[in-house]
Coordinates of C-alpha atoms in Angstrom, one line a residue:
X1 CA 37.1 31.4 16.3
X2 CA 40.6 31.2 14.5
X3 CA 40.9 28.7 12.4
X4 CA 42.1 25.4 13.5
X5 CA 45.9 24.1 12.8
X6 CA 46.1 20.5 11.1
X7 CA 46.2 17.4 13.0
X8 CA 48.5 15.4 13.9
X9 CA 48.8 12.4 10.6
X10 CA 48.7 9.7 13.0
X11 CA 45.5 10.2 13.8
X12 CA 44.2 10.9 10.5
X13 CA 41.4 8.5 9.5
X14 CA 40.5 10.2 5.9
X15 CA 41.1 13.2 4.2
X16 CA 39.6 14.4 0.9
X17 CA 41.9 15.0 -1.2
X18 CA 39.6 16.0 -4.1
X19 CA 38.5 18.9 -2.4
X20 CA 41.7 20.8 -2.4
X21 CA 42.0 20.3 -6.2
X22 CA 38.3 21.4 -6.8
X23 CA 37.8 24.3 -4.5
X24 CA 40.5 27.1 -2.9
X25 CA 40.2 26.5 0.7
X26 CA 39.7 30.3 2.9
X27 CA 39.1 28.9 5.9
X28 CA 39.2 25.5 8.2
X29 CA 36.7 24.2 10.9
X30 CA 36.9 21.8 13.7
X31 CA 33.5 20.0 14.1
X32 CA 32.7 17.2 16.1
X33 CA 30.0 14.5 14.6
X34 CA 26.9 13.0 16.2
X35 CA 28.0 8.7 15.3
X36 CA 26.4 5.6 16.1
X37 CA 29.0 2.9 17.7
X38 CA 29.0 0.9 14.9
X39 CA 30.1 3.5 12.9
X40 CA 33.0 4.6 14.8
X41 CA 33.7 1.1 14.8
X42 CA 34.3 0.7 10.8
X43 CA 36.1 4.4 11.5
X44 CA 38.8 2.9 13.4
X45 CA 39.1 0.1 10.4
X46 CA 39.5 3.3 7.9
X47 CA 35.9 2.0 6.3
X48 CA 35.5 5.6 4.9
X49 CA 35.1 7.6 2.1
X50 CA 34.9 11.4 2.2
X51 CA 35.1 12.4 -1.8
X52 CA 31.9 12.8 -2.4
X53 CA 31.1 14.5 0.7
X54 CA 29.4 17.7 1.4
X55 CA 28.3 20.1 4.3
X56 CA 24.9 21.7 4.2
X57 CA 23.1 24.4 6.8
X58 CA 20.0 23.3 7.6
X59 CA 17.7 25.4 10.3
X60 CA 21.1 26.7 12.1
X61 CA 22.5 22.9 11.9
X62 CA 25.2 21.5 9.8
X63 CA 24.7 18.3 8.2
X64 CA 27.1 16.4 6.2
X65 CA 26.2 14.3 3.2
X66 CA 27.4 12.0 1.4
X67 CA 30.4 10.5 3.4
X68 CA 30.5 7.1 2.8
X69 CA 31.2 4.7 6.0
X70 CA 30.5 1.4 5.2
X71 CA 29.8 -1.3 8.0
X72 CA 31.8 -4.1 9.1
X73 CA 31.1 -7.6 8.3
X74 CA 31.0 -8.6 12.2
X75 CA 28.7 -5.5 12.6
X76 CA 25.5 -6.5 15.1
X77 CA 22.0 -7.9 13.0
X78 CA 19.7 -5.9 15.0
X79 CA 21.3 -2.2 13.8
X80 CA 20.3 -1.3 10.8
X81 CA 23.5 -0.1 9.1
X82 CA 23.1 2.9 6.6
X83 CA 26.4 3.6 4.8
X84 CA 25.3 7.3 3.3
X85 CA 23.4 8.1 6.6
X86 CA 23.5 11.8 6.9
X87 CA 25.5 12.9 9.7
X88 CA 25.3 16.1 11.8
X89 CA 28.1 18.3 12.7
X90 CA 28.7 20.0 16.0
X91 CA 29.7 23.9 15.9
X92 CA 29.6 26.4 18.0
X93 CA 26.5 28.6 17.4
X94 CA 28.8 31.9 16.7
X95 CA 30.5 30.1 14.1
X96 CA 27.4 28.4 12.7
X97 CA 26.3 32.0 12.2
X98 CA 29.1 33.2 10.4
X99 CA 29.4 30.6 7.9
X100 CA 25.8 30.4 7.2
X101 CA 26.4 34.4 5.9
X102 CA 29.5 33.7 4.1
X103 CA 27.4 30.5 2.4
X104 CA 24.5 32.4 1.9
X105 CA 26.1 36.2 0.6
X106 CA 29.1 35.4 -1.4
X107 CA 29.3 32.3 -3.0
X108 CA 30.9 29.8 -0.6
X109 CA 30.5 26.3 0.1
X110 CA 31.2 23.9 2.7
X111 CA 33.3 21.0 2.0
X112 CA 34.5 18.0 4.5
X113 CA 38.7 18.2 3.9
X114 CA 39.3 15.3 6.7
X115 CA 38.1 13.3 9.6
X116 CA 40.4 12.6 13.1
X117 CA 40.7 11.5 16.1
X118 CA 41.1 14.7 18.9
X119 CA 40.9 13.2 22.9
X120 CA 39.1 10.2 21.9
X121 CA 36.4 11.2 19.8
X122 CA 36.0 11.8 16.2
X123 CA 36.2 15.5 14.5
X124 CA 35.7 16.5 10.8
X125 CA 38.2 19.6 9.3
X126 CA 35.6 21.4 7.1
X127 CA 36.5 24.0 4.9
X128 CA 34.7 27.0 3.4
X129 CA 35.7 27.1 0.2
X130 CA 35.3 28.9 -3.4
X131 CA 34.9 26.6 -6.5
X132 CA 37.8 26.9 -8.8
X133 CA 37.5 27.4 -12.3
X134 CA 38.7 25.0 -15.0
X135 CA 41.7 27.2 -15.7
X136 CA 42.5 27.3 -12.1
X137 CA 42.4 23.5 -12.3
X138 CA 44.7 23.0 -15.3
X139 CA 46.9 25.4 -13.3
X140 CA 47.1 23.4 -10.1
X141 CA 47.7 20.2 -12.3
X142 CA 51.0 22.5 -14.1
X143 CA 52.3 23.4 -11.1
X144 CA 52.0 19.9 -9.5
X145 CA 53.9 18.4 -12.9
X146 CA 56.7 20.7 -12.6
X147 CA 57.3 20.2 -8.6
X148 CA 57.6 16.1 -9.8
X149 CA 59.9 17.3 -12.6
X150 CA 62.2 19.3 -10.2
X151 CA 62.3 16.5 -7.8
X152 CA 63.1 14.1 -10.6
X153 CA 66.1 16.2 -11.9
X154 CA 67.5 16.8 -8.3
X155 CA 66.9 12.9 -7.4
X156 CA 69.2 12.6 -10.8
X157 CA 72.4 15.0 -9.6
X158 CA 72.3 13.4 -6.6
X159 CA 72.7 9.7 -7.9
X160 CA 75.2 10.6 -10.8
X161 CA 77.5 13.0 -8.2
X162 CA 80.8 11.1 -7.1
X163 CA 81.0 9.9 -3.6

């Protein structure tokens, strides 16, 4: 399948920011995600941390790890609430295929870029993704510093220029 456009921000509920800097992103992935109700209820708070996250392929499943969704206070006493509890990931079994080749022949990984709300229910944007080198790092942190320095200089013509 083609890979998917991005959502709509509004219903954003995390994105992992981290992974952008860390890895070039080829390709994106709409999954859905096998939760427990008390974990889409701390979702809807934002309780949610995907920065440490990671997608692994285990017997033709993917699984993600490490995304951090911590309970809510008011959560019921007779769940037990796991925060890292892994999580599986709903793919089509074509595209399951295919990225288990790309992971296992040339280097990829799979990394979580976001979670969302699609019709109700919660998806997670996963990426397959190269690692970048440290010069590829120091690169991306350049050309970040010199789109703020633009934007600085223009924000300055534009409050000195006569009105």
């Amino acid at each position: 399948m083609a890979p998917q456009k991005k959502p709509d921000p509004s219903t954003r509920i995390a994105e992992n920011k981290r992974a952008a800097f860390n890895y070039f992103i080829e390709e994106r992935y709409e999954a859905g995600m096998v939760l427990e109700g008390w974990e889409v209820k701390a979702l809807r708070e934002g309780k949610v941390q995907l920065t440490d996250g990671y997608v692994v392929i285990r017997d033709g499943e993917l699984f993600l790890i490490g995304c951090q969704i911590n309970p809510l206070r008011t959560a019921s006493t007779h769940v037990n609430a796991d925060a890292v509890r892994t999580k599986k990931l709903l793919l089509h079994k074509d595209e399951i295929r295919r990225l288990v080749g790309k992971v296992e022949q040339k280097g990829y990984t799979l990394v979580p870029l976001n979670l969302h709300w699609k019709n109700g229910r919660v998806k997670c944007e996963i990426g397959l993704a190269k690692g970048k080198a440290e010069h590829d790092k120091r690169d991306t942190i350049k050309e970040r510093e010199g789109k703020r320095e633009v934007e600085r200089a223009m924000k300055a013509t534009r409050n000195k220029s006569p009105r």
